[in-house]
Short mmCIF file of C-alpha atoms in Angstrom, two decimals:
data_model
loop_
_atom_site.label_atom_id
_atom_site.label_comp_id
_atom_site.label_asym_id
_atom_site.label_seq_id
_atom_site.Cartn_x
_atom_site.Cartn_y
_atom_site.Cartn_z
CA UNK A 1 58.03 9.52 -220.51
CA UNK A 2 59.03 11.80 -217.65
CA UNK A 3 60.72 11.69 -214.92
CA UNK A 4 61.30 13.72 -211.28
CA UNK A 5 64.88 12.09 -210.10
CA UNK A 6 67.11 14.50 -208.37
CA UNK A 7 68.63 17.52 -210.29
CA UNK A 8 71.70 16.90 -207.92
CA UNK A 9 72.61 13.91 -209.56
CA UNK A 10 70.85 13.71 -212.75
CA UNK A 11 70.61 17.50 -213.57
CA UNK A 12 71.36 19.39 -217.07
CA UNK A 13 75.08 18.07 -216.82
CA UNK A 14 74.27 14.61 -216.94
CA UNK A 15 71.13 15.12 -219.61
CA UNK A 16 74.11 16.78 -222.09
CA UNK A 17 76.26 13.83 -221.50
CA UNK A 18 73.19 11.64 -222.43
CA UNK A 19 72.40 13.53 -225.49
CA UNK A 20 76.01 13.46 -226.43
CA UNK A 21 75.81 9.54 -226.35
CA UNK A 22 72.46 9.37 -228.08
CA UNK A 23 74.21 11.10 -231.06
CA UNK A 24 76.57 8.32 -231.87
CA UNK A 25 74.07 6.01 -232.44
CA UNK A 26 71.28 5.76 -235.40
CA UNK A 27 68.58 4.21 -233.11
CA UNK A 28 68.53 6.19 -229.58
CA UNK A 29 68.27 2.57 -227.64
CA UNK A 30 71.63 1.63 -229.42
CA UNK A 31 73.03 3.89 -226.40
CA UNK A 32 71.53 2.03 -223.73
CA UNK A 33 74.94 0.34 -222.57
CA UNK A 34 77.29 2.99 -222.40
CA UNK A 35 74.55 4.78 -220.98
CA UNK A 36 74.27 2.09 -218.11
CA UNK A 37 78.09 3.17 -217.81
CA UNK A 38 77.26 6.94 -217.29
CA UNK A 39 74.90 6.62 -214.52
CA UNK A 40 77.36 4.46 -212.86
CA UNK A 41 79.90 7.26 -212.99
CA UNK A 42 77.52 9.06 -210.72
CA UNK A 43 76.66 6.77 -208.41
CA UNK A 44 79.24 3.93 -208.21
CA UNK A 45 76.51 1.48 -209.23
CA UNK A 46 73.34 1.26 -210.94
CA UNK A 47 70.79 2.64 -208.90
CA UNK A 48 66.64 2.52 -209.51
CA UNK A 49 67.15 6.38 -210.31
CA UNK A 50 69.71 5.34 -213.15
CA UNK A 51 67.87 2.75 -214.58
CA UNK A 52 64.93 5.45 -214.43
CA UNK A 53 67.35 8.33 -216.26
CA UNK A 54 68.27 5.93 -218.74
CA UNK A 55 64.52 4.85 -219.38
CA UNK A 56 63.85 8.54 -219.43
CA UNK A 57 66.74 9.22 -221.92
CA UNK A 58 65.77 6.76 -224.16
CA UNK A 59 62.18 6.16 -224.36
CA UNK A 60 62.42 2.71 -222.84
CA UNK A 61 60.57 1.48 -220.20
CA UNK A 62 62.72 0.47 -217.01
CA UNK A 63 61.65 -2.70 -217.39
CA UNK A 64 63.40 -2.91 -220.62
CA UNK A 65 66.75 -0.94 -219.40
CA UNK A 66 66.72 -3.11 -216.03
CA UNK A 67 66.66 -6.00 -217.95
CA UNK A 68 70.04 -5.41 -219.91
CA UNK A 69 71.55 -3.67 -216.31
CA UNK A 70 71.24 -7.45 -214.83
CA UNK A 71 72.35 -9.57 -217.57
CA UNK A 72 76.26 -7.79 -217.33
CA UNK A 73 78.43 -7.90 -214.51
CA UNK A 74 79.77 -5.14 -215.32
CA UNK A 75 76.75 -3.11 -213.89
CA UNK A 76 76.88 -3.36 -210.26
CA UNK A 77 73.69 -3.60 -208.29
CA UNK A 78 75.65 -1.96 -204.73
CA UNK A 79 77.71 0.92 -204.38
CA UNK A 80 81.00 0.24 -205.53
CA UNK A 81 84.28 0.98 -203.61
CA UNK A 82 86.72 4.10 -204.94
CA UNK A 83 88.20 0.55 -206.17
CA UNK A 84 86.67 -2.15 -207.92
CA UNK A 85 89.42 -5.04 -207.50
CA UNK A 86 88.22 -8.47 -209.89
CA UNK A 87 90.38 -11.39 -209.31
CA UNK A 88 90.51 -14.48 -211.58
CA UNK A 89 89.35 -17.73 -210.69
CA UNK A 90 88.57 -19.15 -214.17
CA UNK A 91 90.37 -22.30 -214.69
CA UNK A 92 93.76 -21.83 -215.40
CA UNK A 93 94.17 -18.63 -213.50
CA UNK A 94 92.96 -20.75 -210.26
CA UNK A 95 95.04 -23.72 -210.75
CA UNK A 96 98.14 -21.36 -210.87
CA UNK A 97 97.51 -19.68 -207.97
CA UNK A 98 93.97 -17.35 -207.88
CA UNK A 99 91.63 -18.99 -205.59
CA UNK A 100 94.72 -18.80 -203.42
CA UNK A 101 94.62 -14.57 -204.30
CA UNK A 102 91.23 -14.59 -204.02
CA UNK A 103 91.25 -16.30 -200.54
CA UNK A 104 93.74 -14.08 -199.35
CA UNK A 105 92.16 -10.90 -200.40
CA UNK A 106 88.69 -11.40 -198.42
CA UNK A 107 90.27 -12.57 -195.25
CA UNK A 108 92.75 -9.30 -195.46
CA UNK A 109 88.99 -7.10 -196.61
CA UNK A 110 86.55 -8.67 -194.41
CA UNK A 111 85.91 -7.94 -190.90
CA UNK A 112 84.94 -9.77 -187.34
CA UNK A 113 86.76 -13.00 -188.42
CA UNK A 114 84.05 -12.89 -191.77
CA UNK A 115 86.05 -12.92 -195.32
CA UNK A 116 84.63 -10.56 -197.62
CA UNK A 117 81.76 -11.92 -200.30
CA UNK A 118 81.55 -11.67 -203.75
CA UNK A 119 80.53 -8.08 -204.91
CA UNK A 120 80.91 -6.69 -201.03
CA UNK A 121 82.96 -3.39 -199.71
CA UNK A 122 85.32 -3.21 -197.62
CA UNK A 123 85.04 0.28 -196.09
CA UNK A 124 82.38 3.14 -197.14
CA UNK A 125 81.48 2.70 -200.79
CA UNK A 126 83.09 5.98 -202.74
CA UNK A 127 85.06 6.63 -200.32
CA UNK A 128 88.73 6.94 -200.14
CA UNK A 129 90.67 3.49 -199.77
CA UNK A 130 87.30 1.63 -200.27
CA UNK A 131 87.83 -1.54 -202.08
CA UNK A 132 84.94 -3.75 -203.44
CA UNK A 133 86.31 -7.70 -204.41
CA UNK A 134 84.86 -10.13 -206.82
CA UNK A 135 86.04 -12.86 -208.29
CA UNK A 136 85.67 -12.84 -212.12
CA UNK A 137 84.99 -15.36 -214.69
CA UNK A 138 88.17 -15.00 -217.94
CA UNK A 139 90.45 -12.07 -217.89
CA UNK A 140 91.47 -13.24 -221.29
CA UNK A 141 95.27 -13.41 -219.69
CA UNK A 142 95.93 -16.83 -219.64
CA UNK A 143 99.25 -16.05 -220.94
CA UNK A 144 99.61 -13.80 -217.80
CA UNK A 145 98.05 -15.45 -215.27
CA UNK A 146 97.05 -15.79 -212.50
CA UNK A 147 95.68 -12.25 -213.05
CA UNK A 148 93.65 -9.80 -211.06
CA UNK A 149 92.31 -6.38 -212.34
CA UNK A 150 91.52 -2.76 -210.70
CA UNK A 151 89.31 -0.83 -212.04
CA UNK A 152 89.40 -3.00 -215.20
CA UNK A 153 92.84 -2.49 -215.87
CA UNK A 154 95.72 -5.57 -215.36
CA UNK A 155 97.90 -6.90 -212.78
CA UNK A 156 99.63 -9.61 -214.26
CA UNK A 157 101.47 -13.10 -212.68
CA UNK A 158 100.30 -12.57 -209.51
CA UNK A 159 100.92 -14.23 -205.91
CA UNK A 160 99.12 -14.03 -203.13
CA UNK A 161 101.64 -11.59 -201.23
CA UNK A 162 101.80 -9.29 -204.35
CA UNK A 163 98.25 -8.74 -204.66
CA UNK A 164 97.57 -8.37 -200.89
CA UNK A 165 100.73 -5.79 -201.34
CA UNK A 166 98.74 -3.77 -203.88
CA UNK A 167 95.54 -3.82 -202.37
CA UNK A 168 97.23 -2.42 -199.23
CA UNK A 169 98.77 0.45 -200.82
CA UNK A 170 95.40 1.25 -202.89
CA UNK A 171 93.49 1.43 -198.87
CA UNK A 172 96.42 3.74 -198.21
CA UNK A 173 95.51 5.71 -201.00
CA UNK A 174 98.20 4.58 -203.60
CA UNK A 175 97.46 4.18 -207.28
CA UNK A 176 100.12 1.93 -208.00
CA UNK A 177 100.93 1.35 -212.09
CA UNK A 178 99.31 -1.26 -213.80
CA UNK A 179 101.20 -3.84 -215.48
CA UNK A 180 100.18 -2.53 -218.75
CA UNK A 181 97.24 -0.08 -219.69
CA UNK A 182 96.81 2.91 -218.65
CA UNK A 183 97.38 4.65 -215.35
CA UNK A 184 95.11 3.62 -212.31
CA UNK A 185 92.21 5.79 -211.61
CA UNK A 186 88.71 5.16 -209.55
CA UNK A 187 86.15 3.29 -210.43
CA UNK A 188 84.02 5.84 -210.75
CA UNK A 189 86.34 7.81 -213.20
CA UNK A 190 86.83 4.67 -215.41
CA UNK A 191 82.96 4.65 -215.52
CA UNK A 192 82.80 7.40 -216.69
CA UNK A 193 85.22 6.84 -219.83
CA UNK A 194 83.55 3.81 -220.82
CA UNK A 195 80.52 6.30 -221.52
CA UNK A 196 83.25 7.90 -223.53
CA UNK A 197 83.94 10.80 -222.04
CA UNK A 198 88.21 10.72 -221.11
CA UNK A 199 88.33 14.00 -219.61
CA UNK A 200 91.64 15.54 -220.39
CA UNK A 201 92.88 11.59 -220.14
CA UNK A 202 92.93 10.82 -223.78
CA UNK A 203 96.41 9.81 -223.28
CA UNK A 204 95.08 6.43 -221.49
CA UNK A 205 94.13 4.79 -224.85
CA UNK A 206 98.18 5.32 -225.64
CA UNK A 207 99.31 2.72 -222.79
CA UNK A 208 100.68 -0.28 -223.80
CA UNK A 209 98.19 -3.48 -224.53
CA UNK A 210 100.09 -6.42 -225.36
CA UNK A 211 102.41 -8.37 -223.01
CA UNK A 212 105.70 -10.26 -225.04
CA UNK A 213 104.84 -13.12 -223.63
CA UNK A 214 101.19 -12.60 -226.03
CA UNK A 215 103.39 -11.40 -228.86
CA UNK A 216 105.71 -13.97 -228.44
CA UNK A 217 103.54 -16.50 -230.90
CA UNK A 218 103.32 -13.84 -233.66
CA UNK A 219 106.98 -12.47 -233.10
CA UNK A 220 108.43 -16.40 -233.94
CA UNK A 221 106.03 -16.65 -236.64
CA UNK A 222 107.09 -13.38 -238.35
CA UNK A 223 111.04 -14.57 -237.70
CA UNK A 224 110.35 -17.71 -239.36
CA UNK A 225 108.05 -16.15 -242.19
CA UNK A 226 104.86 -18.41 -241.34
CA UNK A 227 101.68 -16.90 -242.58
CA UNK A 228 98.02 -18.15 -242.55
CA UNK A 229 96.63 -19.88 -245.59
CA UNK A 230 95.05 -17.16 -247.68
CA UNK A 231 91.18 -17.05 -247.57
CA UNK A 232 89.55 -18.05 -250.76
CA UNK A 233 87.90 -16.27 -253.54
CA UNK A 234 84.30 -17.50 -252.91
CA UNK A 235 83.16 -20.38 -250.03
CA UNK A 236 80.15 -22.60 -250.74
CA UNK A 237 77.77 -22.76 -247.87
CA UNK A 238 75.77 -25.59 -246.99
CA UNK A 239 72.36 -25.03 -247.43
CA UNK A 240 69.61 -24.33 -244.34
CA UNK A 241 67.51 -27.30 -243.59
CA UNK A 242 63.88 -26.47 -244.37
CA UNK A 243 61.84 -24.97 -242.37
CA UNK A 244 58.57 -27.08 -241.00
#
């Protein structure tokens, strides 16, 4: 399979990087997703060129890579602002407040009395103070919530006013610090590590995870000496009904 896409953005560089991926894995395709994450680094989204380099890459056909690029969210289909901002409107993040975030955040992004849609960018995509919104199924913070993410990493017990706070300051070019993670970068950048390449940022794995109100269950617990019941020694599995 061969391929003629622009050495500007998917030159030598980018075929190393690919190759470097491809090496982790047993079976080439294995790659395919963080791959999806590489060309993204590039381009802010998934283009028909990256879907082509990764086809290229991996002896797949693009109709095989383009159907795994549309299944996740996490691959855009548009450009992508410097800032990818992902509010939560799952249950019990909207009942505590997030479809009032969310609400707030596309009147503040949109423009000529339109709010802002799901996936859309305010300002030119890439560019400085650009901010694409969508609202996101479970941040897996209920304990936190209502939540709201940049660039993947976590702004926790939000309000309204403190999220339209932050995403002023990122439009002004601010990286303020996430609750807990690791520092705020561009959406672009954190594309790129997710392809596994941290860049002189290996430090970013080091930021802190867990919340105490998520350790709070296993901190009483370990006060008060509960444990689970032990697994046993062999389980007895009922059998499969028979095929027809």
């Amino acid at each position: 399979m061969t391929s003629d896409l622009s050495d500007d953005l998917f030159g030598a560089e980018l075929a190393d990087k690919a190759k470097a991926i491809i090496a982790r894995y047993p079976r080439s395709r294995s790659a395919l997703l963080p791959m999806l994450h590489l060309v993204q680094s590039v381009e802010g989204y998934v283009s028909v060129d990256g879907i082509a380099f990764c086809a290229d890459q991996l002896d797949l056909t693009t109709a095989e890579v383009s159907a795994v690029a549309t299944f996740y969210t996490m691959y855009k289909r548009k450009p992508c602002g410097e800032h990818l901002v992902s509010v939560c409107t799952n249950t019990l993040c909207a009942a505590l407040g997030g479809d009032d975030i969310y609400d707030r955040l596309r009147k503040h992004l949109g423009s000529n009395g339109k709010p802002l849609g799901h996936e859309e960018t305010s300002g030119e995509p890439g560019e400085p103070g650009s901010i694409t919104l969508e609202h996101a199924e479970c941040l897996a913070a209920c304990d936190l919530g209502p939540v709201l993410q940049v660039n993947y990493e976590f702004y926790d017990n939000q309000t309204p006013e403190s999220a339209l706070d932050l995403v002023k300051q990122l439009q002004a070019g601010k990286k303020p610090d996430p609750t807990r993670g690791a520092p705020l970068t561009d959406f672009r950048q954190v594309e790129l590590q997710l392809a596994g390449f941290l860049d002189d940022r290996e430090s970013d794995v080091d930021g802190p995870s867990a919340a105490p109100e998520t350790l709070r269950g296993a901190k009483i617990a370990h006060e008060k000496g509960w444990t689970a019941p032990a697994m046993p020694d062999s389980v007895s599995f009922p059998a499969l009904p028979e095929k027809k």
